[in-house]
Amino acid sequence: MPSNPSLSEVKASNASTTWSHRPTAVFVGGTSGIGEATARALATATKGRVQIILVGRSRARAEAIFASFPRTPESQYDFIQCEVSNMKNIVNAAQEIRSKLTNGTLNYLVLSQGIWLFVEPKQVLNGIDHRLVLNFYSRWKFVDELMPLVEKAAEKGEEARVMTVLNPNDAGSVDVSDLGRKTTTSGLSLAKAATAYSNVMIEEYPKLHPNLAFYNIFPGVVSTPNMNAGAWWSQPLIAIARMLIMIKPEESGERMLSALLNPEYKKGGFYLDQYAGQVNVAKENEEVRKAVLDHYRSEVAV
Ligand SMILES: NC(=O)c1ccc[n+]([C@@H]2O[C@H](COP(=O)([O-])OP(=O)(O)OC[C@H]3O[C@@H](n4cnc5c(N)ncnc54)[C@H](OP(=O)(O)O)[C@@H]3O)[C@@H](O)[C@H]2O)c1
């Protein structure tokens, strides 16, 4: 494919993908926006020969989404309700996911849970703000809990990929004296911290799991319900931006799927833009990376 493929090229490429088995996928944050659109793109590309599990809080949304997916006798669509800012809930949700994935393998784990950055601060995990917990800690806790299933897929020679939807280019440098940013209320600072920590994970996890692929990918500026939570005065500006610069979730979902299926990104750590092209990010040194990993592990321990 060309470096900035058109949407029709991306869709055609996704539609031409074949699987020797029925693939399995979990979308945390799949009840809306980019996660929903990527799940729909996968259901469409597989023509419904797929097992998809959506994780979120809204069962009604999940049921409406499943009703719009293609169906065959092989389709299996499940919803798992989970408030993901609580790590014990994630452990329980992962247990449920294991029981639903009857062949014991997970091919694609897509993480896009999040909320509008400029909402009220709220401390949820050992004093860490919910925005950072959603974008970072909860996502990698799912990765850890579901890792045996993804590893099993790799052992069988199947697809085994993990994708976190953020913006790899938007990282601040890690402040090791303030890991968790427990006194920070600025949405932008928290977003930069989430990206910086995630970029460290994208570098470190492939060393621990060399047969898997890990991505931090930018979805584009996407017109989703996410920004509806903005202040009343920001809504006219958001409405104009929706018309002028934002892409539709459908386009983002197809592009996210093309990254997820790209044969060049089968193993290793990748930082990607909205066209699934690789971007360079500033790397932290080994000492900082270890500090981030140790901090993450101690905060998510249950
Ligand atoms: N939209 C963009 O332009 C853009 C650009 C760059 C990066 N991103 C990244 O993509 C993420 C998703 O954005 P989006 O536009 O797809 O947002 P969205 O449409 O609002 O979707 C957010 C998803 O997160 C889930 N969620 C939120 N809080 C949760 C909680 N406490 N527990 C469980 N699930 C929760 C929601 O499910 P329930 O409501 O069912 O719980 C929903 O499925 C953002 O947070 C951001 O990290 C977005």
mmCIF file of C-alpha atoms and ligand atoms in Angstrom:
data_model
loop_
_atom_site.group_PDB
_atom_site.id
_atom_site.type_symbol
_atom_site.label_atom_id
_atom_site.label_comp_id
_atom_site.label_asym_id
_atom_site.label_seq_id
_atom_site.Cartn_x
_atom_site.Cartn_y
_atom_site.Cartn_z
ATOM 1 C CA MET A 1 0.000 0.000 0.000
ATOM 2 C CA PRO A 2 1.169 3.619 -0.543
ATOM 3 C CA SER A 3 2.411 5.553 2.521
ATOM 4 C CA ASN A 4 -0.798 7.601 2.956
ATOM 5 C CA PRO A 5 -3.377 5.266 1.429
ATOM 6 C CA SER A 6 -6.877 6.457 0.624
ATOM 7 C CA LEU A 7 -9.769 5.112 2.658
ATOM 8 C CA SER A 8 -10.909 2.946 -0.253
ATOM 9 C CA GLU A 9 -7.414 1.416 -0.564
ATOM 10 C CA VAL A 10 -7.404 0.688 3.166
ATOM 11 C CA LYS A 11 -10.860 -0.889 3.068
ATOM 12 C CA ALA A 12 -9.931 -3.017 0.056
ATOM 13 C CA SER A 13 -6.771 -4.195 1.795
ATOM 14 C CA ASN A 14 -8.671 -5.043 4.999
ATOM 15 C CA ALA A 15 -11.341 -6.877 3.005
ATOM 16 C CA SER A 16 -8.703 -8.954 1.184
ATOM 17 C CA THR A 17 -7.226 -10.337 4.435
ATOM 18 C CA THR A 18 -7.822 -14.023 5.080
ATOM 19 C CA TRP A 19 -7.507 -16.087 8.250
ATOM 20 C CA SER A 20 -6.979 -19.847 8.385
ATOM 21 C CA HIS A 21 -9.006 -19.923 11.631
ATOM 22 C CA ARG A 22 -11.733 -17.824 13.239
ATOM 23 C CA PRO A 23 -9.839 -14.878 14.790
ATOM 24 C CA THR A 24 -10.542 -13.605 18.301
ATOM 25 C CA ALA A 25 -10.430 -9.996 19.478
ATOM 26 C CA VAL A 26 -11.068 -8.008 22.643
ATOM 27 C CA PHE A 27 -11.846 -4.288 22.451
ATOM 28 C CA VAL A 28 -11.658 -2.508 25.794
ATOM 29 C CA GLY A 29 -13.427 0.795 25.117
ATOM 30 C CA GLY A 30 -15.236 -0.919 22.259
ATOM 31 C CA THR A 31 -18.677 0.432 23.159
ATOM 32 C CA SER A 32 -18.054 3.784 21.456
ATOM 33 C CA GLY A 33 -15.891 5.827 19.113
ATOM 34 C CA ILE A 34 -12.597 4.449 17.806
ATOM 35 C CA GLY A 35 -12.819 1.086 19.586
ATOM 36 C CA GLU A 36 -16.343 0.485 18.282
ATOM 37 C CA ALA A 37 -15.332 1.496 14.740
ATOM 38 C CA THR A 38 -12.259 -0.755 14.761
ATOM 39 C CA ALA A 39 -14.337 -3.678 16.044
ATOM 40 C CA ARG A 40 -16.886 -3.042 13.275
ATOM 41 C CA ALA A 41 -14.111 -2.908 10.658
ATOM 42 C CA LEU A 42 -12.858 -6.308 11.884
ATOM 43 C CA ALA A 43 -16.356 -7.815 11.893
ATOM 44 C CA THR A 44 -16.774 -6.533 8.315
ATOM 45 C CA ALA A 45 -13.339 -7.697 7.089
ATOM 46 C CA THR A 46 -13.957 -11.194 8.489
ATOM 47 C CA LYS A 47 -17.560 -11.147 7.162
ATOM 48 C CA GLY A 48 -18.663 -12.113 10.660
ATOM 49 C CA ARG A 49 -16.383 -15.166 10.980
ATOM 50 C CA VAL A 50 -14.898 -13.811 14.187
ATOM 51 C CA GLN A 51 -15.211 -13.783 17.965
ATOM 52 C CA ILE A 52 -15.347 -10.229 19.309
ATOM 53 C CA ILE A 53 -15.628 -9.266 22.971
ATOM 54 C CA LEU A 54 -16.442 -5.634 23.798
ATOM 55 C CA VAL A 55 -15.549 -4.373 27.280
ATOM 56 C CA GLY A 56 -17.045 -1.195 28.759
ATOM 57 C CA ARG A 57 -19.831 -0.028 31.042
ATOM 58 C CA SER A 58 -22.747 0.283 28.613
ATOM 59 C CA ARG A 59 -24.434 -3.022 27.840
ATOM 60 C CA ALA A 60 -27.151 -1.257 25.829
ATOM 61 C CA ARG A 61 -24.520 0.293 23.532
ATOM 62 C CA ALA A 62 -22.777 -3.064 23.083
ATOM 63 C CA GLU A 63 -26.036 -4.774 22.156
ATOM 64 C CA ALA A 64 -26.863 -2.065 19.597
ATOM 65 C CA ILE A 65 -23.364 -2.407 18.124
ATOM 66 C CA PHE A 66 -23.627 -6.196 17.847
ATOM 67 C CA ALA A 67 -27.013 -5.838 16.125
ATOM 68 C CA SER A 68 -25.242 -3.860 13.370
ATOM 69 C CA PHE A 69 -22.418 -6.415 12.833
ATOM 70 C CA PRO A 70 -22.498 -9.047 10.065
ATOM 71 C CA ARG A 71 -23.532 -12.474 11.368
ATOM 72 C CA THR A 72 -22.779 -16.032 10.308
ATOM 73 C CA PRO A 73 -23.166 -19.272 12.301
ATOM 74 C CA GLU A 74 -19.513 -18.757 13.329
ATOM 75 C CA SER A 75 -19.997 -15.218 14.677
ATOM 76 C CA GLN A 76 -19.629 -14.873 18.423
ATOM 77 C CA TYR A 77 -20.163 -11.459 19.969
ATOM 78 C CA ASP A 78 -20.013 -10.945 23.742
ATOM 79 C CA PHE A 79 -20.061 -7.986 26.093
ATOM 80 C CA ILE A 80 -18.311 -7.809 29.435
ATOM 81 C CA GLN A 81 -19.322 -5.029 31.755
ATOM 82 C CA CYS A 82 -16.416 -3.456 33.588
ATOM 83 C CA GLU A 83 -15.655 -0.132 35.271
ATOM 84 C CA VAL A 84 -11.997 -0.235 34.341
ATOM 85 C CA SER A 85 -10.655 2.360 36.744
ATOM 86 C CA ASN A 86 -10.695 -0.377 39.420
ATOM 87 C CA MET A 87 -7.919 -2.970 38.988
ATOM 88 C CA LYS A 88 -9.862 -5.740 40.766
ATOM 89 C CA ASN A 89 -12.630 -5.259 38.212
ATOM 90 C CA ILE A 90 -10.047 -5.811 35.469
ATOM 91 C CA VAL A 91 -8.862 -9.045 37.079
ATOM 92 C CA ASN A 92 -12.492 -10.239 37.192
ATOM 93 C CA ALA A 93 -13.201 -9.110 33.618
ATOM 94 C CA ALA A 94 -10.105 -10.957 32.397
ATOM 95 C CA GLN A 95 -11.360 -14.088 34.139
ATOM 96 C CA GLU A 96 -14.672 -13.724 32.276
ATOM 97 C CA ILE A 97 -12.835 -13.157 28.998
ATOM 98 C CA ARG A 98 -10.821 -16.352 29.563
ATOM 99 C CA SER A 99 -14.033 -18.299 30.077
ATOM 100 C CA LYS A 100 -15.548 -16.898 26.851
ATOM 101 C CA LEU A 101 -12.489 -17.575 24.653
ATOM 102 C CA THR A 102 -13.084 -21.281 24.443
ATOM 103 C CA ASN A 103 -10.022 -22.076 22.296
ATOM 104 C CA GLY A 104 -7.808 -20.235 24.813
ATOM 105 C CA THR A 105 -6.218 -17.824 22.334
ATOM 106 C CA LEU A 106 -6.524 -14.085 21.810
ATOM 107 C CA ASN A 107 -5.290 -12.678 18.491
ATOM 108 C CA TYR A 108 -6.005 -8.958 18.890
ATOM 109 C CA LEU A 109 -6.253 -6.868 22.058
ATOM 110 C CA VAL A 110 -7.287 -3.260 21.337
ATOM 111 C CA LEU A 111 -7.312 -0.696 24.144
ATOM 112 C CA SER A 112 -9.108 2.617 23.655
ATOM 113 C CA GLN A 113 -10.881 3.310 26.932
ATOM 114 C CA GLY A 114 -10.744 6.980 27.833
ATOM 115 C CA ILE A 115 -12.617 10.131 28.642
ATOM 116 C CA TRP A 116 -12.441 13.739 27.554
ATOM 117 C CA LEU A 117 -9.253 15.237 28.965
ATOM 118 C CA PHE A 118 -10.841 18.369 30.355
ATOM 119 C CA VAL A 119 -13.329 16.771 32.756
ATOM 120 C CA GLU A 120 -13.175 17.266 36.516
ATOM 121 C CA PRO A 121 -10.185 15.664 38.237
ATOM 122 C CA LYS A 122 -10.963 12.489 40.207
ATOM 123 C CA GLN A 123 -8.509 10.327 42.109
ATOM 124 C CA VAL A 124 -9.258 6.640 41.604
ATOM 125 C CA LEU A 125 -6.147 4.460 41.897
ATOM 126 C CA ASN A 126 -3.916 5.178 44.891
ATOM 127 C CA GLY A 127 -4.485 8.906 44.259
ATOM 128 C CA ILE A 128 -3.937 8.766 40.472
ATOM 129 C CA ASP A 129 -6.384 10.740 38.328
ATOM 130 C CA HIS A 130 -9.024 8.743 36.417
ATOM 131 C CA ARG A 131 -7.876 10.168 33.046
ATOM 132 C CA LEU A 132 -4.389 8.731 33.486
ATOM 133 C CA VAL A 133 -5.766 5.481 34.894
ATOM 134 C CA LEU A 134 -8.020 5.013 31.861
ATOM 135 C CA ASN A 135 -5.343 5.841 29.303
ATOM 136 C CA PHE A 136 -2.443 3.999 30.886
ATOM 137 C CA TYR A 137 -2.761 1.825 34.021
ATOM 138 C CA SER A 138 -6.061 0.117 33.132
ATOM 139 C CA ARG A 139 -4.851 -0.618 29.611
ATOM 140 C CA TRP A 140 -1.620 -2.355 30.614
ATOM 141 C CA LYS A 141 -3.385 -4.175 33.433
ATOM 142 C CA PHE A 142 -5.590 -5.736 30.738
ATOM 143 C CA VAL A 143 -2.444 -6.559 28.751
ATOM 144 C CA ASP A 144 -0.903 -8.329 31.748
ATOM 145 C CA GLU A 145 -4.065 -10.200 32.687
ATOM 146 C CA LEU A 146 -4.733 -11.380 29.125
ATOM 147 C CA MET A 147 -1.105 -12.002 28.159
ATOM 148 C CA PRO A 148 -1.257 -15.827 28.484
ATOM 149 C CA LEU A 149 -4.042 -15.883 25.867
ATOM 150 C CA VAL A 150 -2.092 -13.686 23.446
ATOM 151 C CA GLU A 151 1.079 -15.722 24.042
ATOM 152 C CA LYS A 152 -0.886 -18.899 23.324
ATOM 153 C CA ALA A 153 -2.003 -17.419 19.983
ATOM 154 C CA ALA A 154 1.646 -16.671 19.112
ATOM 155 C CA GLU A 155 2.703 -20.207 20.099
ATOM 156 C CA LYS A 156 0.156 -21.574 17.632
ATOM 157 C CA GLY A 157 1.600 -19.341 14.884
ATOM 158 C CA GLU A 158 -1.485 -17.126 14.892
ATOM 159 C CA GLU A 159 -1.765 -13.361 14.984
ATOM 160 C CA ALA A 160 -0.833 -11.986 18.422
ATOM 161 C CA ARG A 161 -1.055 -8.221 18.661
ATOM 162 C CA VAL A 162 -1.763 -5.549 21.269
ATOM 163 C CA MET A 163 -2.764 -1.996 20.319
ATOM 164 C CA THR A 164 -3.144 1.049 22.555
ATOM 165 C CA VAL A 165 -4.849 4.056 20.942
ATOM 166 C CA LEU A 166 -3.180 7.309 22.025
ATOM 167 C CA ASN A 167 -0.707 9.575 20.270
ATOM 168 C CA PRO A 168 2.895 8.313 20.371
ATOM 169 C CA ASN A 169 4.186 11.705 19.249
ATOM 170 C CA ASP A 170 2.604 13.571 22.123
ATOM 171 C CA ALA A 171 4.783 12.350 24.987
ATOM 172 C CA GLY A 172 6.335 14.592 27.569
ATOM 173 C CA SER A 173 9.548 13.326 29.089
ATOM 174 C CA VAL A 174 9.001 11.104 32.116
ATOM 175 C CA ASP A 175 9.409 12.873 35.462
ATOM 176 C CA VAL A 176 10.706 10.061 37.681
ATOM 177 C CA SER A 177 10.283 12.196 40.793
ATOM 178 C CA ASP A 178 6.528 12.456 40.124
ATOM 179 C CA LEU A 179 5.440 9.125 38.664
ATOM 180 C CA GLY A 180 1.642 8.892 38.634
ATOM 181 C CA ARG A 181 1.317 12.710 38.599
ATOM 182 C CA LYS A 182 -0.826 12.445 41.743
ATOM 183 C CA THR A 183 -1.048 16.194 42.308
ATOM 184 C CA THR A 184 -1.546 17.149 38.651
ATOM 185 C CA THR A 185 -5.008 18.169 37.476
ATOM 186 C CA SER A 186 -4.130 19.441 33.970
ATOM 187 C CA GLY A 187 -5.652 17.199 31.294
ATOM 188 C CA LEU A 188 -2.825 17.974 28.878
ATOM 189 C CA SER A 189 -0.110 17.037 31.398
ATOM 190 C CA LEU A 190 -1.917 13.816 32.220
ATOM 191 C CA ALA A 191 -2.244 12.991 28.499
ATOM 192 C CA LYS A 192 1.476 13.566 27.986
ATOM 193 C CA ALA A 193 2.299 11.361 30.969
ATOM 194 C CA ALA A 194 0.009 8.587 29.647
ATOM 195 C CA THR A 195 1.780 8.702 26.302
ATOM 196 C CA ALA A 196 5.282 8.856 27.768
ATOM 197 C CA TYR A 197 4.593 5.854 30.032
ATOM 198 C CA SER A 198 2.929 3.953 27.168
ATOM 199 C CA ASN A 199 5.906 4.584 24.887
ATOM 200 C CA VAL A 200 8.126 3.018 27.552
ATOM 201 C CA MET A 201 5.854 -0.051 27.618
ATOM 202 C CA ILE A 202 5.978 -0.310 23.813
ATOM 203 C CA GLU A 203 9.748 -0.477 24.112
ATOM 204 C CA GLU A 204 9.895 -2.854 27.090
ATOM 205 C CA TYR A 205 7.067 -5.352 26.456
ATOM 206 C CA PRO A 206 8.467 -6.754 23.181
ATOM 207 C CA LYS A 207 11.617 -7.706 25.129
ATOM 208 C CA LEU A 208 9.460 -9.689 27.555
ATOM 209 C CA HIS A 209 7.200 -11.101 24.807
ATOM 210 C CA PRO A 210 9.303 -11.276 21.619
ATOM 211 C CA ASN A 211 6.711 -13.159 19.556
ATOM 212 C CA LEU A 212 4.052 -10.472 19.937
ATOM 213 C CA ALA A 213 3.414 -7.049 18.402
ATOM 214 C CA PHE A 214 2.706 -3.953 20.513
ATOM 215 C CA TYR A 215 1.572 -0.627 19.079
ATOM 216 C CA ASN A 216 0.934 2.873 20.307
ATOM 217 C CA ILE A 217 -1.100 4.397 17.471
ATOM 218 C CA PHE A 218 -2.627 7.806 16.799
ATOM 219 C CA PRO A 219 -6.191 7.436 15.476
ATOM 220 C CA GLY A 220 -6.397 10.878 13.820
ATOM 221 C CA VAL A 221 -8.619 13.658 15.138
ATOM 222 C CA VAL A 222 -11.843 11.718 15.225
ATOM 223 C CA SER A 223 -15.407 12.917 15.632
ATOM 224 C CA THR A 224 -16.604 10.646 18.453
ATOM 225 C CA PRO A 225 -18.877 11.138 21.484
ATOM 226 C CA ASN A 226 -15.704 11.696 23.577
ATOM 227 C CA MET A 227 -15.822 15.482 23.241
ATOM 228 C CA ASN A 228 -19.499 15.730 24.181
ATOM 229 C CA ALA A 229 -18.288 15.835 27.785
ATOM 230 C CA GLY A 230 -16.583 19.187 27.144
ATOM 231 C CA ALA A 231 -17.838 22.399 28.815
ATOM 232 C CA TRP A 232 -20.946 24.029 27.266
ATOM 233 C CA TRP A 233 -18.910 26.960 25.973
ATOM 234 C CA SER A 234 -16.563 24.650 24.046
ATOM 235 C CA GLN A 235 -19.396 22.882 22.185
ATOM 236 C CA PRO A 236 -19.765 25.430 19.307
ATOM 237 C CA LEU A 237 -15.993 25.222 18.669
ATOM 238 C CA ILE A 238 -16.116 21.431 18.781
ATOM 239 C CA ALA A 239 -19.068 21.452 16.348
ATOM 240 C CA ILE A 240 -17.040 23.552 13.866
ATOM 241 C CA ALA A 241 -13.983 21.307 14.306
ATOM 242 C CA ARG A 242 -16.175 18.240 13.681
ATOM 243 C CA MET A 243 -17.144 19.701 10.302
ATOM 244 C CA LEU A 244 -13.755 21.065 9.257
ATOM 245 C CA ILE A 245 -10.957 18.881 10.554
ATOM 246 C CA MET A 246 -12.234 15.728 12.198
ATOM 247 C CA ILE A 247 -12.538 12.391 10.438
ATOM 248 C CA LYS A 248 -15.425 10.011 10.993
ATOM 249 C CA PRO A 249 -14.968 7.043 13.358
ATOM 250 C CA GLU A 250 -15.582 4.684 10.402
ATOM 251 C CA GLU A 251 -12.473 5.979 8.638
ATOM 252 C CA SER A 252 -10.363 5.804 11.781
ATOM 253 C CA GLY A 253 -11.593 2.273 12.502
ATOM 254 C CA GLU A 254 -10.612 1.010 9.048
ATOM 255 C CA ARG A 255 -7.182 2.629 9.370
ATOM 256 C CA MET A 256 -6.657 1.208 12.889
ATOM 257 C CA LEU A 257 -7.576 -2.232 11.549
ATOM 258 C CA SER A 258 -5.146 -1.919 8.646
ATOM 259 C CA ALA A 259 -2.368 -1.270 11.181
ATOM 260 C CA LEU A 260 -3.524 -4.245 13.239
ATOM 261 C CA LEU A 261 -3.386 -6.517 10.175
ATOM 262 C CA ASN A 262 -0.203 -5.111 8.609
ATOM 263 C CA PRO A 263 2.161 -8.056 7.931
ATOM 264 C CA GLU A 264 5.185 -5.771 8.528
ATOM 265 C CA TYR A 265 4.134 -5.196 12.134
ATOM 266 C CA LYS A 266 3.793 -8.807 13.254
ATOM 267 C CA LYS A 267 6.404 -8.745 16.024
ATOM 268 C CA GLY A 268 8.044 -5.960 18.037
ATOM 269 C CA GLY A 269 7.108 -2.489 19.277
ATOM 270 C CA PHE A 270 5.674 0.126 16.919
ATOM 271 C CA TYR A 271 4.821 3.822 17.155
ATOM 272 C CA LEU A 272 2.323 4.631 14.411
ATOM 273 C CA ASP A 273 0.465 7.583 12.921
ATOM 274 C CA GLN A 274 -3.132 7.603 11.682
ATOM 275 C CA TYR A 275 -2.036 6.169 8.310
ATOM 276 C CA ALA A 276 -0.328 3.258 10.061
ATOM 277 C CA GLY A 277 3.078 4.697 9.172
ATOM 278 C CA GLN A 278 5.917 4.507 11.699
ATOM 279 C CA VAL A 279 6.918 7.667 13.588
ATOM 280 C CA ASN A 280 10.056 8.377 15.594
ATOM 281 C CA VAL A 281 9.601 9.067 19.285
ATOM 282 C CA ALA A 282 12.081 10.296 21.876
ATOM 283 C CA LYS A 283 13.355 7.312 23.899
ATOM 284 C CA GLU A 284 13.854 7.313 27.667
ATOM 285 C CA ASN A 285 17.044 5.829 29.115
ATOM 286 C CA GLU A 286 17.140 2.418 30.788
ATOM 287 C CA GLU A 287 16.971 3.786 34.334
ATOM 288 C CA VAL A 288 13.823 5.780 33.545
ATOM 289 C CA ARG A 289 12.213 2.875 31.741
ATOM 290 C CA LYS A 290 12.830 0.619 34.745
ATOM 291 C CA ALA A 291 11.385 3.265 37.086
ATOM 292 C CA VAL A 292 8.208 3.458 34.970
ATOM 293 C CA LEU A 293 7.815 -0.328 34.890
ATOM 294 C CA ASP A 294 8.394 -0.689 38.647
ATOM 295 C CA HIS A 295 5.977 2.163 39.371
ATOM 296 C CA TYR A 296 3.297 0.679 37.076
ATOM 297 C CA ARG A 297 3.633 -2.768 38.664
ATOM 298 C CA SER A 298 3.309 -1.477 42.198
ATOM 299 C CA GLU A 299 0.276 0.722 41.418
ATOM 300 C CA VAL A 300 -1.743 -1.989 39.621
ATOM 301 C CA ALA A 301 -1.002 -4.781 42.106
ATOM 302 C CA VAL A 302 -4.218 -6.077 43.685
HETATM 303 N N1 LIG B 1 -11.158 10.956 19.412
HETATM 304 C C1 LIG B 1 -9.962 11.417 19.115
HETATM 305 O O1 LIG B 1 -9.800 12.316 18.260
HETATM 306 C C2 LIG B 1 -8.727 10.830 19.774
HETATM 307 C C3 LIG B 1 -7.483 11.331 19.357
HETATM 308 C C4 LIG B 1 -6.347 10.813 19.948
HETATM 309 C C5 LIG B 1 -6.445 9.813 20.915
HETATM 310 N N2 LIG B 1 -7.666 9.351 21.280
HETATM 311 C C6 LIG B 1 -7.695 8.288 22.313
HETATM 312 O O2 LIG B 1 -8.731 7.362 22.110
HETATM 313 C C7 LIG B 1 -9.474 7.190 23.335
HETATM 314 C C8 LIG B 1 -10.905 6.840 22.950
HETATM 315 O O3 LIG B 1 -11.438 7.911 22.302
HETATM 316 P P1 LIG B 1 -12.863 7.857 21.606
HETATM 317 O O4 LIG B 1 -12.908 9.093 20.819
HETATM 318 O O5 LIG B 1 -13.076 6.543 20.974
HETATM 319 O O6 LIG B 1 -13.810 8.018 22.905
HETATM 320 P P2 LIG B 1 -15.291 7.532 23.202
HETATM 321 O O7 LIG B 1 -16.088 7.441 21.953
HETATM 322 O O8 LIG B 1 -15.808 8.392 24.283
HETATM 323 O O9 LIG B 1 -15.067 6.043 23.776
HETATM 324 C C9 LIG B 1 -14.492 5.853 25.033
HETATM 325 C C10 LIG B 1 -14.648 4.405 25.450
HETATM 326 O O10 LIG B 1 -14.073 4.281 26.751
HETATM 327 C C11 LIG B 1 -14.981 3.568 27.584
HETATM 328 N N3 LIG B 1 -14.858 4.032 28.974
HETATM 329 C C12 LIG B 1 -14.752 5.304 29.426
HETATM 330 N N4 LIG B 1 -14.681 5.329 30.762
HETATM 331 C C13 LIG B 1 -14.735 4.032 31.161
HETATM 332 C C14 LIG B 1 -14.715 3.398 32.434
HETATM 333 N N5 LIG B 1 -14.569 4.106 33.567
HETATM 334 N N6 LIG B 1 -14.802 2.063 32.487
HETATM 335 C C15 LIG B 1 -14.931 1.335 31.348
HETATM 336 N N7 LIG B 1 -14.937 1.865 30.113
HETATM 337 C C16 LIG B 1 -14.854 3.206 30.021
HETATM 338 C C17 LIG B 1 -16.371 3.897 27.029
HETATM 339 O O11 LIG B 1 -17.270 2.840 27.327
HETATM 340 P P3 LIG B 1 -18.540 2.962 28.308
HETATM 341 O O12 LIG B 1 -19.100 4.323 28.172
HETATM 342 O O13 LIG B 1 -19.422 1.837 27.848
HETATM 343 O O14 LIG B 1 -17.983 2.698 29.646
HETATM 344 C C18 LIG B 1 -16.095 3.940 25.542
HETATM 345 O O15 LIG B 1 -16.187 2.635 24.995
HETATM 346 C C19 LIG B 1 -9.310 8.525 24.053
HETATM 347 O O16 LIG B 1 -9.457 8.460 25.419
HETATM 348 C C20 LIG B 1 -7.897 8.852 23.703
HETATM 349 O O17 LIG B 1 -7.093 8.148 24.611
HETATM 350 C C21 LIG B 1 -8.816 9.842 20.741
#
